[in-house]
Short mmCIF file of C-alpha atoms in Angstrom, two decimals:
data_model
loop_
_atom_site.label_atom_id
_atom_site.label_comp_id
_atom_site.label_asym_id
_atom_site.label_seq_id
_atom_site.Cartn_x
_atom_site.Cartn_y
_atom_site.Cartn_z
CA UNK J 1 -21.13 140.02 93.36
CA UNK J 2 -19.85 144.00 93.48
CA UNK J 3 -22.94 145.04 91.77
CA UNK J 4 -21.94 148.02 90.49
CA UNK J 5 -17.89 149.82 90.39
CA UNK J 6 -16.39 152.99 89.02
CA UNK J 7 -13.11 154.22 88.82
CA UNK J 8 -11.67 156.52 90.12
CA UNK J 9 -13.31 157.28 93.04
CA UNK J 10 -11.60 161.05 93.55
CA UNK J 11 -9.83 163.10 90.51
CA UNK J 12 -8.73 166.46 90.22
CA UNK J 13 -8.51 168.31 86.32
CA UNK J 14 -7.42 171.27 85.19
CA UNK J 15 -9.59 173.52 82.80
CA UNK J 16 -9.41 171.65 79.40
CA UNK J 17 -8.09 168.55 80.17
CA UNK J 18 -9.72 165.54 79.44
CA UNK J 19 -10.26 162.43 81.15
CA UNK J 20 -12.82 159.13 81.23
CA UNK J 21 -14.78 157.66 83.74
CA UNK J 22 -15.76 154.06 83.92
CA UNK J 23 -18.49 152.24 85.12
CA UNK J 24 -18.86 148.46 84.97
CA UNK J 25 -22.13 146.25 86.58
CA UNK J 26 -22.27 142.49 86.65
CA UNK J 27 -25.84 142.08 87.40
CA UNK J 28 -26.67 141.62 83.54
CA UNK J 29 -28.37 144.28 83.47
CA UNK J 30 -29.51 146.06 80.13
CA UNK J 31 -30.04 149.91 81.19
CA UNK J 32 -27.24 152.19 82.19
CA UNK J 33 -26.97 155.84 83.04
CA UNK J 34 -24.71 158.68 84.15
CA UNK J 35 -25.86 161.21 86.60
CA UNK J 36 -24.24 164.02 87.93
CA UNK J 37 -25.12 165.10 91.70
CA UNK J 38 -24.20 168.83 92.86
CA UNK J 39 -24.61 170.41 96.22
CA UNK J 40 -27.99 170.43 97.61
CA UNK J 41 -29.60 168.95 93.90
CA UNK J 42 -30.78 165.95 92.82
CA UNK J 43 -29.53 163.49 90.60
CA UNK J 44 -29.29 164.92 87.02
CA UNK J 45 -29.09 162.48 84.05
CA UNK J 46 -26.29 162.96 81.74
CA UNK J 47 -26.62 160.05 79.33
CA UNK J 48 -28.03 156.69 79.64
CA UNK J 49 -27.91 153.53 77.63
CA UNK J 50 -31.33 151.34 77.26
CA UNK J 51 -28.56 148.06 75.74
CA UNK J 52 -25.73 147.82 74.06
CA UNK J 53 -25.06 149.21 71.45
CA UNK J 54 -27.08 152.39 72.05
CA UNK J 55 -26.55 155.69 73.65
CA UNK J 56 -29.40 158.73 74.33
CA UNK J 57 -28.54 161.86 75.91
CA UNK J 58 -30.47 163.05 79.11
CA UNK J 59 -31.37 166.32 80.66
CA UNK J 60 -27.65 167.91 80.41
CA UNK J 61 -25.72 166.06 78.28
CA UNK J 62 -23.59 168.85 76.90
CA UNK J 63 -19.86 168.56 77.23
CA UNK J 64 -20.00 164.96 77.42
CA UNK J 65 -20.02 161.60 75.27
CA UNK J 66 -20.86 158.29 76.60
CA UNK J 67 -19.37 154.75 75.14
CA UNK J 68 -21.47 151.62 75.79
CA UNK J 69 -18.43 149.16 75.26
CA UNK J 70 -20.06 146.31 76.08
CA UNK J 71 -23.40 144.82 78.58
CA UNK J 72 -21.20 145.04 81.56
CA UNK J 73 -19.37 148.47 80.86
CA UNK J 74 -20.78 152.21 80.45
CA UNK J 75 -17.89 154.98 80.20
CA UNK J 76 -18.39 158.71 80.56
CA UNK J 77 -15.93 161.34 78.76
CA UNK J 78 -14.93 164.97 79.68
CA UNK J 79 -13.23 166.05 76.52
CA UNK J 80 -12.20 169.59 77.87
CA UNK J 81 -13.01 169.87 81.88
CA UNK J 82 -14.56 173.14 82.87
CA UNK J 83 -14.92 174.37 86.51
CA UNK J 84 -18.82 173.70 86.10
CA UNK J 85 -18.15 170.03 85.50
CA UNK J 86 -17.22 169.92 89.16
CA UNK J 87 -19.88 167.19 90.47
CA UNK J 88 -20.02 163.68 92.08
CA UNK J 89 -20.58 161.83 89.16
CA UNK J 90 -23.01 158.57 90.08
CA UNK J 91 -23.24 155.60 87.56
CA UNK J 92 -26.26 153.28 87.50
CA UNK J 93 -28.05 150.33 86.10
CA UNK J 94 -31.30 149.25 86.05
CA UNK J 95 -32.99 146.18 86.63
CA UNK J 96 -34.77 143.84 83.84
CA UNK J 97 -37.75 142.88 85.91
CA UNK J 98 -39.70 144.09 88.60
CA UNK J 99 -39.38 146.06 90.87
CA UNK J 100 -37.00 147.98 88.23
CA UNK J 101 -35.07 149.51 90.77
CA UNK J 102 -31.57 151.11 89.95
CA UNK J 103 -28.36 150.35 91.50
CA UNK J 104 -25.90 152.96 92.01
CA UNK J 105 -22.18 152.86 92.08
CA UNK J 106 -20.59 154.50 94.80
CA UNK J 107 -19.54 157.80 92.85
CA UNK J 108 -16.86 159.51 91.28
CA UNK J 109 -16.09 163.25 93.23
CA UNK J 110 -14.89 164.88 90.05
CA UNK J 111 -13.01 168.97 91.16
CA UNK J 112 -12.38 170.87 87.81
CA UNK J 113 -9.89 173.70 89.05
CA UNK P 1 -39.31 167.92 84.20
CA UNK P 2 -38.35 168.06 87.87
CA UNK P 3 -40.81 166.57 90.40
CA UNK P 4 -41.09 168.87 93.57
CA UNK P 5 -40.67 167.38 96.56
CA UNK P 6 -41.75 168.56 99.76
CA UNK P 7 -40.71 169.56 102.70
CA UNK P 8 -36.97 170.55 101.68
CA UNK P 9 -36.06 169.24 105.30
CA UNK P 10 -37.85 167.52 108.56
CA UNK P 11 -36.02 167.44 112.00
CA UNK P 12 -37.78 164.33 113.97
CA UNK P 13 -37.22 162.43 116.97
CA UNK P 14 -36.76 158.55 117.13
CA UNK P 15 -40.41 157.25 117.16
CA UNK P 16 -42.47 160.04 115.54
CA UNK P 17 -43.63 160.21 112.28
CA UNK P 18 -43.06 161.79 108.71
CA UNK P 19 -44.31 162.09 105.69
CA UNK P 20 -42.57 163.11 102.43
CA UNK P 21 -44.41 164.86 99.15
CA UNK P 22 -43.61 164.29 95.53
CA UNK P 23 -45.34 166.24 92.86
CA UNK P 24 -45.40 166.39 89.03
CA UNK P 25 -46.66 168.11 85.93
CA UNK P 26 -46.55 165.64 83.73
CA UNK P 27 -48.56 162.03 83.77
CA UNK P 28 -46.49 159.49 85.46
CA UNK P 29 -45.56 155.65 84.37
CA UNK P 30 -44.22 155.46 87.61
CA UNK P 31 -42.34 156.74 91.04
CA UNK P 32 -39.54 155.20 92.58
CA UNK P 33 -38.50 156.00 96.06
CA UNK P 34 -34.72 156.30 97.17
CA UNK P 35 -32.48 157.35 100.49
CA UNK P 36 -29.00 158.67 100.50
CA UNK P 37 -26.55 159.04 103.20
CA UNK P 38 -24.03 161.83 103.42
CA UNK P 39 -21.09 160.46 101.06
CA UNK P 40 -23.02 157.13 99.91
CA UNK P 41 -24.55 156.60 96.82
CA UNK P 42 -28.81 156.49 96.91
CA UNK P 43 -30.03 153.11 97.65
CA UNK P 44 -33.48 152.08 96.46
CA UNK P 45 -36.52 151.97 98.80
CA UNK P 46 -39.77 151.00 96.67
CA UNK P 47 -41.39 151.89 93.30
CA UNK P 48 -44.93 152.83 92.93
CA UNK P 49 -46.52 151.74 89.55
CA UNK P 50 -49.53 153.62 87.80
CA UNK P 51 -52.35 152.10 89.40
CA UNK P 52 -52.42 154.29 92.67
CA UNK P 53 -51.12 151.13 94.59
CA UNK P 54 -49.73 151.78 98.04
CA UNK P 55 -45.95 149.68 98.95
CA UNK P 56 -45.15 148.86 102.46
CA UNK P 57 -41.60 148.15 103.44
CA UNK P 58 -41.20 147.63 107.32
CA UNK P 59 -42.34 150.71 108.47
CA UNK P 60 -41.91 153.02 105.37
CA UNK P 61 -44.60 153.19 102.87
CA UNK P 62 -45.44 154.89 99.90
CA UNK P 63 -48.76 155.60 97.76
CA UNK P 64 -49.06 157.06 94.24
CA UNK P 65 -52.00 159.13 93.67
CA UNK P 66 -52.82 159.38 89.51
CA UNK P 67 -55.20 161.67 89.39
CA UNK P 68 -52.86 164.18 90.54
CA UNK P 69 -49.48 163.04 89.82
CA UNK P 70 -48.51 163.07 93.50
CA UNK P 71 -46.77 160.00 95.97
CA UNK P 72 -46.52 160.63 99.31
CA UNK P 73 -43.72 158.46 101.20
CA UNK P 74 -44.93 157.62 105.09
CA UNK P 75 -41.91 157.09 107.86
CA UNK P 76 -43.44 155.69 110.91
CA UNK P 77 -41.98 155.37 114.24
CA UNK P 78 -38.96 156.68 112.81
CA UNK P 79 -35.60 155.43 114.43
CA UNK P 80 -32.01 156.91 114.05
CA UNK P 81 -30.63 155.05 111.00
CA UNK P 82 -33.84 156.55 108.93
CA UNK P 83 -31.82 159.79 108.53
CA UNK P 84 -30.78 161.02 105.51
CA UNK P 85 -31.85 162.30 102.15
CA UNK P 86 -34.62 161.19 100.32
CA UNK P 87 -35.22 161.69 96.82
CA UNK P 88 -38.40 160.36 94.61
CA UNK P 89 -37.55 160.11 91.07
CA UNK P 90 -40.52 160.03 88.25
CA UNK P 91 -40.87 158.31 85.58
CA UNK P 92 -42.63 159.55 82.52
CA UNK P 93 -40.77 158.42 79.55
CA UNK P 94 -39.69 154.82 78.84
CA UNK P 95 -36.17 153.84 81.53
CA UNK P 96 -35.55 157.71 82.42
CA UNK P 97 -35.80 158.87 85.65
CA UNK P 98 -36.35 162.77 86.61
CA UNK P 99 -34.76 162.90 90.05
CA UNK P 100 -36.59 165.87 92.57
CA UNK P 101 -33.89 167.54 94.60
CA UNK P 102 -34.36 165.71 97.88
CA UNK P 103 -35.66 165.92 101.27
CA UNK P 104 -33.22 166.27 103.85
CA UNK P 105 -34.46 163.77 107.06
CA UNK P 106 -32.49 164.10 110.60
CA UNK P 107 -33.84 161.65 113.27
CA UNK P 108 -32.59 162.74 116.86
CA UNK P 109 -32.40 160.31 119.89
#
């Protein structure tokens, strides 16, 4: 049981390129989010997914887009990187039942040079 | 909107206590409680439901006050592997959580 995985754990971008992250769960699990953690903040949400099939944007969504491919897997997209993307990038789901409590993955430390 | 959490940081030794503030603006559905470790992701602690109920969970506990939007998490006889940051994230709309920006806890032997 990994709970929940993303890959890669470390990337470096230039400005403008583009790149995905992916997040997978295997806890069943119908809710999924992105959040983005900077120095000395708190967890920001980018997007999150209430099931499959559907997508909403959070609190700072912009310069992102968000695939829910499937139950198990929740991928984040940088279409053109800019320095201010530079983040740990935390993927999560969220339990069915009570106590509701989200899982996180481990994080993706994302440099934008 | 961000919850404010308070104090930004807490310097303790092993055995004393703490107590961490969470405030919001806007009526809560509920307020979970997490800890993070430098370089770890946040791990989940307890959620407080509307309903001012008060969680226990070995010696941290939380309570949720609904008249005024506030939860206060309680660390007693705080040891070394308490340490860390601790975030409360609110809950106002349906699955979305607004995360505050964290309380910084260092135990000390």
């Amino acid at each position: 049981n990994a709970g929940v995985t993303q890959t890669p754990k470390f990337q470096v971008l230039k400005t403008g390129q583009s790149m995905t992250l992916q997040c997978a769960q295997d806890m069943n699990h119908n809710s999924m989010y992105w959040y983005r953690q900077d120095p000395g903040m708190g967890l920001r949400l980018i997007y999150y997914s209430a099931s499959e099939g559907t997508t909403d944007k959070g609190e700072v969504p912009n310069g992102y887009n968000v695939s829910r491919l499937n139950k198990r897997e929740f991928s984040l997209r940088l279409e053109s990187a800019a320095p201010s993307q530079t983040s740990v990038y935390f993927c999560a789901s969220r339990a069915d039942r009570a106590p509701y409590e989200q899982y996180f993955g481990p994080g993706t430390r994302l440099t934008v040079t | 909107q961000q919850p404010v959490q308070s104090p930004q940081a807490v310097i303790l030794r092993e055995g004393e206590d703490a107590v961490i503030n969470c405030s919001s603006s806007k009526a809560l559905y509920s307020v979970h409680w997490y800890r993070q470790k430098h370089g770890e992701a946040p791990v989940f602690l307890m959620i407080l439901l509307k309903g001012g109920e008060q969680k226990g969970h070995d010696k941290i506990s939380a309570s949720f006050n609904e008249k005024k939007q506030q939860s206060s998490l309680y660390l007693t006889a705080s040891q070394l592997s308490y340490s860390g940051t601790y975030f409360c994230g609110t809950e106002w709309s349906a699955r979305q959580l607004t995360f505050g920006s964290g309380t910084q806890l260092t135990v000390l032997p």
